[in-house]
């Protein structure tokens, strides 16, 4: 076992983990952060995407021990007392989800995408989301939502 400390959605967690434990399993089973989901076992779908020190990462492709000392943001930390995060509002308003299974990863990837490129073109949004799959194929709504989120971010709407 290895002792690690991660800050997840603003809270420090120090726990012992098996060295082989994937970060997504540590989040879900070790820390009860089940908002981050597993959609494949091949690191393809992006449903498990979280931000690690501000960068979007597929949490099934990282060992928990590799995240020792990191700050991790998950979908569970997005909404606050003041309501939905602007990216959640944009997905809601632009029908960016159907079953919602891909949504946790889509939201986290979208935040990183817009941080990296605050005024993306539609092609750049599609390119930026190419590691995240939606099995409901609701891509048009997702792309519209990310474009709207970027515009709201431009107006100071991110947090
Ligand atoms: S569960 Fe991580 S990429 Fe699919
Ligand atoms: S909304 Fe169902 S997988 Fe994307």
PDB file of C-alpha atoms and ligand atoms in Angstrom:
ATOM      1  CA  UNK A   1       0.000   0.000   0.000  1.00  0.00           C
ATOM      2  CA  UNK A   2       1.074   3.583  -0.598  1.00  0.00           C
ATOM      3  CA  UNK A   3      -0.129   6.612   1.321  1.00  0.00           C
ATOM      4  CA  UNK A   4      -1.238   9.463  -0.926  1.00  0.00           C
ATOM      5  CA  UNK A   5      -2.880  12.840  -0.446  1.00  0.00           C
ATOM      6  CA  UNK A   6      -5.066  14.383  -3.100  1.00  0.00           C
ATOM      7  CA  UNK A   7      -7.191  17.489  -2.959  1.00  0.00           C
ATOM      8  CA  UNK A   8     -10.502  16.666  -4.616  1.00  0.00           C
ATOM      9  CA  UNK A   9     -13.039  19.425  -5.193  1.00  0.00           C
ATOM     10  CA  UNK A  10     -11.457  21.510  -2.452  1.00  0.00           C
ATOM     11  CA  UNK A  11     -11.038  18.814   0.189  1.00  0.00           C
ATOM     12  CA  UNK A  12      -7.819  17.001   1.128  1.00  0.00           C
ATOM     13  CA  UNK A  13      -7.955  13.211   1.338  1.00  0.00           C
ATOM     14  CA  UNK A  14      -5.062  11.155   2.714  1.00  0.00           C
ATOM     15  CA  UNK A  15      -5.528   7.435   2.180  1.00  0.00           C
ATOM     16  CA  UNK A  16      -3.646   4.215   1.589  1.00  0.00           C
ATOM     17  CA  UNK A  17      -4.016   2.813  -1.922  1.00  0.00           C
ATOM     18  CA  UNK A  18      -2.759  -0.227  -3.788  1.00  0.00           C
ATOM     19  CA  UNK A  19      -0.038   0.930  -6.185  1.00  0.00           C
ATOM     20  CA  UNK A  20      -2.025  -0.569  -9.088  1.00  0.00           C
ATOM     21  CA  UNK A  21      -5.241   1.347  -8.292  1.00  0.00           C
ATOM     22  CA  UNK A  22      -6.406   3.592 -11.115  1.00  0.00           C
ATOM     23  CA  UNK A  23      -7.286   7.145 -10.188  1.00  0.00           C
ATOM     24  CA  UNK A  24     -10.885   6.728 -11.373  1.00  0.00           C
ATOM     25  CA  UNK A  25     -11.350   3.763  -9.053  1.00  0.00           C
ATOM     26  CA  UNK A  26      -9.764   5.643  -6.185  1.00  0.00           C
ATOM     27  CA  UNK A  27     -12.134   8.561  -6.769  1.00  0.00           C
ATOM     28  CA  UNK A  28     -15.236   6.376  -7.032  1.00  0.00           C
ATOM     29  CA  UNK A  29     -14.577   3.538  -4.633  1.00  0.00           C
ATOM     30  CA  UNK A  30     -12.018   5.079  -2.289  1.00  0.00           C
ATOM     31  CA  UNK A  31     -13.470   8.547  -1.920  1.00  0.00           C
ATOM     32  CA  UNK A  32     -17.105   8.029  -2.955  1.00  0.00           C
ATOM     33  CA  UNK A  33     -16.845  10.535  -5.823  1.00  0.00           C
ATOM     34  CA  UNK A  34     -19.136   8.538  -8.078  1.00  0.00           C
ATOM     35  CA  UNK A  35     -19.999  11.501 -10.291  1.00  0.00           C
ATOM     36  CA  UNK A  36     -16.914  10.579 -12.314  1.00  0.00           C
ATOM     37  CA  UNK A  37     -17.882   7.536 -14.350  1.00  0.00           C
ATOM     38  CA  UNK A  38     -16.256   4.668 -16.232  1.00  0.00           C
ATOM     39  CA  UNK A  39     -17.443   4.204 -19.798  1.00  0.00           C
ATOM     40  CA  UNK A  40     -14.847   1.845 -21.268  1.00  0.00           C
ATOM     41  CA  UNK A  41     -11.816  -0.135 -20.320  1.00  0.00           C
ATOM     42  CA  UNK A  42      -9.629   1.132 -23.109  1.00  0.00           C
ATOM     43  CA  UNK A  43      -8.964   4.816 -22.264  1.00  0.00           C
ATOM     44  CA  UNK A  44     -11.048   5.820 -25.278  1.00  0.00           C
ATOM     45  CA  UNK A  45     -14.367   7.260 -24.173  1.00  0.00           C
ATOM     46  CA  UNK A  46     -13.383  10.190 -21.942  1.00  0.00           C
ATOM     47  CA  UNK A  47     -16.324   9.700 -19.547  1.00  0.00           C
ATOM     48  CA  UNK A  48     -13.847   9.591 -16.659  1.00  0.00           C
ATOM     49  CA  UNK A  49     -12.231  12.949 -17.471  1.00  0.00           C
ATOM     50  CA  UNK A  50     -11.238  15.117 -14.515  1.00  0.00           C
ATOM     51  CA  UNK A  51      -8.923  18.088 -14.169  1.00  0.00           C
ATOM     52  CA  UNK A  52      -5.589  17.363 -12.536  1.00  0.00           C
ATOM     53  CA  UNK A  53      -3.799  20.584 -11.641  1.00  0.00           C
ATOM     54  CA  UNK A  54      -5.989  22.285 -14.237  1.00  0.00           C
ATOM     55  CA  UNK A  55      -5.338  19.856 -17.110  1.00  0.00           C
ATOM     56  CA  UNK A  56      -8.042  17.506 -18.387  1.00  0.00           C
ATOM     57  CA  UNK A  57      -6.985  13.900 -17.921  1.00  0.00           C
ATOM     58  CA  UNK A  58      -8.756  10.580 -18.409  1.00  0.00           C
ATOM     59  CA  UNK A  59      -8.665   9.352 -14.846  1.00  0.00           C
ATOM     60  CA  UNK A  60      -8.700   5.700 -15.967  1.00  0.00           C
ATOM     61  CA  UNK A  61      -5.338   6.276 -17.622  1.00  0.00           C
ATOM     62  CA  UNK A  62      -3.568   7.445 -14.450  1.00  0.00           C
ATOM     63  CA  UNK A  63      -2.617   5.544 -11.321  1.00  0.00           C
ATOM     64  CA  UNK A  64      -3.831   7.038  -8.072  1.00  0.00           C
ATOM     65  CA  UNK A  65      -0.246   7.149  -6.799  1.00  0.00           C
ATOM     66  CA  UNK A  66       0.687   9.344  -9.777  1.00  0.00           C
ATOM     67  CA  UNK A  67      -1.822  11.917  -8.541  1.00  0.00           C
ATOM     68  CA  UNK A  68      -0.234  12.157  -5.079  1.00  0.00           C
ATOM     69  CA  UNK A  69      -0.097  15.831  -4.125  1.00  0.00           C
ATOM     70  CA  UNK A  70      -2.348  16.931  -6.981  1.00  0.00           C
ATOM     71  CA  UNK A  71      -5.405  19.135  -7.029  1.00  0.00           C
ATOM     72  CA  UNK A  72      -8.242  17.299  -8.758  1.00  0.00           C
ATOM     73  CA  UNK A  73     -11.483  18.849  -9.964  1.00  0.00           C
ATOM     74  CA  UNK A  74     -14.430  16.613 -10.737  1.00  0.00           C
ATOM     75  CA  UNK A  75     -17.937  17.200 -11.995  1.00  0.00           C
ATOM     76  CA  UNK A  76     -19.119  17.056  -8.388  1.00  0.00           C
ATOM     77  CA  UNK A  77     -17.348  20.301  -7.582  1.00  0.00           C
ATOM     78  CA  UNK A  78     -18.861  22.352 -10.408  1.00  0.00           C
ATOM     79  CA  UNK A  79     -22.172  23.502  -8.964  1.00  0.00           C
ATOM     80  CA  UNK A  80     -21.985  25.735  -5.918  1.00  0.00           C
ATOM     81  CA  UNK A  81     -24.329  27.527  -3.561  1.00  0.00           C
ATOM     82  CA  UNK A  82     -24.863  30.102  -6.296  1.00  0.00           C
ATOM     83  CA  UNK A  83     -26.160  27.459  -8.683  1.00  0.00           C
ATOM     84  CA  UNK A  84     -24.882  25.616 -11.708  1.00  0.00           C
ATOM     85  CA  UNK A  85     -21.461  26.265 -13.158  1.00  0.00           C
ATOM     86  CA  UNK A  86     -21.770  28.194 -16.456  1.00  0.00           C
ATOM     87  CA  UNK A  87     -20.682  25.128 -18.418  1.00  0.00           C
ATOM     88  CA  UNK A  88     -23.535  23.154 -16.852  1.00  0.00           C
ATOM     89  CA  UNK A  89     -25.963  25.946 -17.672  1.00  0.00           C
ATOM     90  CA  UNK A  90     -24.774  25.954 -21.287  1.00  0.00           C
ATOM     91  CA  UNK A  91     -25.213  22.179 -21.625  1.00  0.00           C
ATOM     92  CA  UNK A  92     -28.684  22.465 -20.099  1.00  0.00           C
ATOM     93  CA  UNK A  93     -29.766  25.316 -22.362  1.00  0.00           C
ATOM     94  CA  UNK A  94     -28.319  23.851 -25.571  1.00  0.00           C
ATOM     95  CA  UNK A  95     -29.440  20.244 -25.047  1.00  0.00           C
ATOM     96  CA  UNK A  96     -25.861  19.042 -24.650  1.00  0.00           C
ATOM     97  CA  UNK A  97     -26.928  15.764 -23.097  1.00  0.00           C
ATOM     98  CA  UNK A  98     -29.318  12.927 -23.619  1.00  0.00           C
ATOM     99  CA  UNK A  99     -28.655   9.940 -21.314  1.00  0.00           C
ATOM    100  CA  UNK A 100     -25.987  12.000 -19.579  1.00  0.00           C
ATOM    101  CA  UNK A 101     -23.401   9.250 -19.250  1.00  0.00           C
ATOM    102  CA  UNK A 102     -20.703  11.128 -21.148  1.00  0.00           C
ATOM    103  CA  UNK A 103     -21.610  14.436 -19.518  1.00  0.00           C
ATOM    104  CA  UNK A 104     -19.239  14.448 -16.508  1.00  0.00           C
ATOM    105  CA  UNK A 105     -16.281  13.993 -18.835  1.00  0.00           C
ATOM    106  CA  UNK A 106     -17.637  16.355 -21.477  1.00  0.00           C
ATOM    107  CA  UNK A 107     -18.077  19.123 -18.908  1.00  0.00           C
ATOM    108  CA  UNK A 108     -14.583  18.775 -17.490  1.00  0.00           C
ATOM    109  CA  UNK A 109     -12.990  18.562 -20.926  1.00  0.00           C
ATOM    110  CA  UNK A 110     -14.993  21.611 -22.057  1.00  0.00           C
ATOM    111  CA  UNK A 111     -13.712  23.686 -19.152  1.00  0.00           C
ATOM    112  CA  UNK A 112     -10.129  22.830 -20.056  1.00  0.00           C
ATOM    113  CA  UNK A 113     -10.776  23.377 -23.771  1.00  0.00           C
ATOM    114  CA  UNK A 114     -12.134  26.889 -23.182  1.00  0.00           C
ATOM    115  CA  UNK A 115      -9.315  27.738 -20.781  1.00  0.00           C
ATOM    116  CA  UNK A 116      -6.838  26.756 -23.488  1.00  0.00           C
ATOM    117  CA  UNK A 117      -8.761  28.474 -26.288  1.00  0.00           C
ATOM    118  CA  UNK A 118     -11.227  31.090 -25.024  1.00  0.00           C
ATOM    119  CA  UNK A 119     -12.742  31.749 -28.462  1.00  0.00           C
ATOM    120  CA  UNK A 120     -12.823  28.400 -30.246  1.00  0.00           C
ATOM    121  CA  UNK A 121     -14.308  27.913 -33.681  1.00  0.00           C
ATOM    122  CA  UNK A 122     -16.805  25.084 -34.130  1.00  0.00           C
ATOM    123  CA  UNK A 123     -14.072  22.992 -35.748  1.00  0.00           C
ATOM    124  CA  UNK A 124     -11.767  23.689 -32.821  1.00  0.00           C
ATOM    125  CA  UNK A 125     -14.471  22.593 -30.378  1.00  0.00           C
ATOM    126  CA  UNK A 126     -14.964  19.351 -32.316  1.00  0.00           C
ATOM    127  CA  UNK A 127     -11.210  18.807 -32.424  1.00  0.00           C
ATOM    128  CA  UNK A 128     -10.910  19.624 -28.718  1.00  0.00           C
ATOM    129  CA  UNK A 129     -13.579  17.087 -27.804  1.00  0.00           C
ATOM    130  CA  UNK A 130     -12.267  14.305 -30.007  1.00  0.00           C
ATOM    131  CA  UNK A 131     -11.165  12.260 -26.990  1.00  0.00           C
ATOM    132  CA  UNK A 132     -14.676  12.265 -25.541  1.00  0.00           C
ATOM    133  CA  UNK A 133     -17.353  10.029 -27.016  1.00  0.00           C
ATOM    134  CA  UNK A 134     -21.106  10.426 -26.775  1.00  0.00           C
ATOM    135  CA  UNK A 135     -22.902   7.157 -27.440  1.00  0.00           C
ATOM    136  CA  UNK A 136     -26.167   9.034 -27.832  1.00  0.00           C
ATOM    137  CA  UNK A 137     -24.411  10.933 -30.628  1.00  0.00           C
ATOM    138  CA  UNK A 138     -25.660  14.256 -29.351  1.00  0.00           C
ATOM    139  CA  UNK A 139     -22.621  16.027 -30.663  1.00  0.00           C
ATOM    140  CA  UNK A 140     -24.397  18.975 -32.273  1.00  0.00           C
ATOM    141  CA  UNK A 141     -25.951  20.012 -28.962  1.00  0.00           C
ATOM    142  CA  UNK A 142     -22.658  19.449 -27.151  1.00  0.00           C
ATOM    143  CA  UNK A 143     -20.743  21.612 -29.628  1.00  0.00           C
ATOM    144  CA  UNK A 144     -23.396  24.359 -29.399  1.00  0.00           C
ATOM    145  CA  UNK A 145     -23.163  24.200 -25.608  1.00  0.00           C
ATOM    146  CA  UNK A 146     -19.398  24.559 -25.607  1.00  0.00           C
ATOM    147  CA  UNK A 147     -19.592  27.498 -28.039  1.00  0.00           C
ATOM    148  CA  UNK A 148     -22.154  29.165 -25.756  1.00  0.00           C
ATOM    149  CA  UNK A 149     -20.029  28.425 -22.697  1.00  0.00           C
ATOM    150  CA  UNK A 150     -17.006  30.006 -24.380  1.00  0.00           C
ATOM    151  CA  UNK A 151     -19.058  33.102 -25.138  1.00  0.00           C
ATOM    152  CA  UNK A 152     -20.273  33.305 -21.535  1.00  0.00           C
ATOM    153  CA  UNK A 153     -16.696  32.809 -20.355  1.00  0.00           C
ATOM    154  CA  UNK A 154     -15.696  35.718 -22.578  1.00  0.00           C
ATOM    155  CA  UNK A 155     -18.199  37.795 -20.639  1.00  0.00           C
ATOM    156  CA  UNK A 156     -16.689  36.742 -17.327  1.00  0.00           C
ATOM    157  CA  UNK A 157     -19.059  33.843 -16.820  1.00  0.00           C
ATOM    158  CA  UNK A 158     -16.512  31.179 -15.760  1.00  0.00           C
ATOM    159  CA  UNK A 159     -15.524  30.485 -12.235  1.00  0.00           C
TER     160      UNK A 159
HETATM  161  S1  LIG B   1     -13.443   5.234 -18.750  1.00  0.00           S
HETATM  162 FE1  LIG B   1     -11.694   6.444 -19.024  1.00  0.00          FE
HETATM  163  S2  LIG B   1     -11.608   6.791 -21.146  1.00  0.00           S
HETATM  164 FE2  LIG B   1     -13.339   5.491 -20.919  1.00  0.00          FE
HETATM  165  S1  LIG B   2     -25.576  11.850 -23.706  1.00  0.00           S
HETATM  166 FE1  LIG B   2     -25.642   9.681 -23.708  1.00  0.00          FE
HETATM  167  S2  LIG B   2     -23.559   9.124 -24.034  1.00  0.00           S
HETATM  168 FE2  LIG B   2     -23.593  11.256 -24.337  1.00  0.00          FE
END
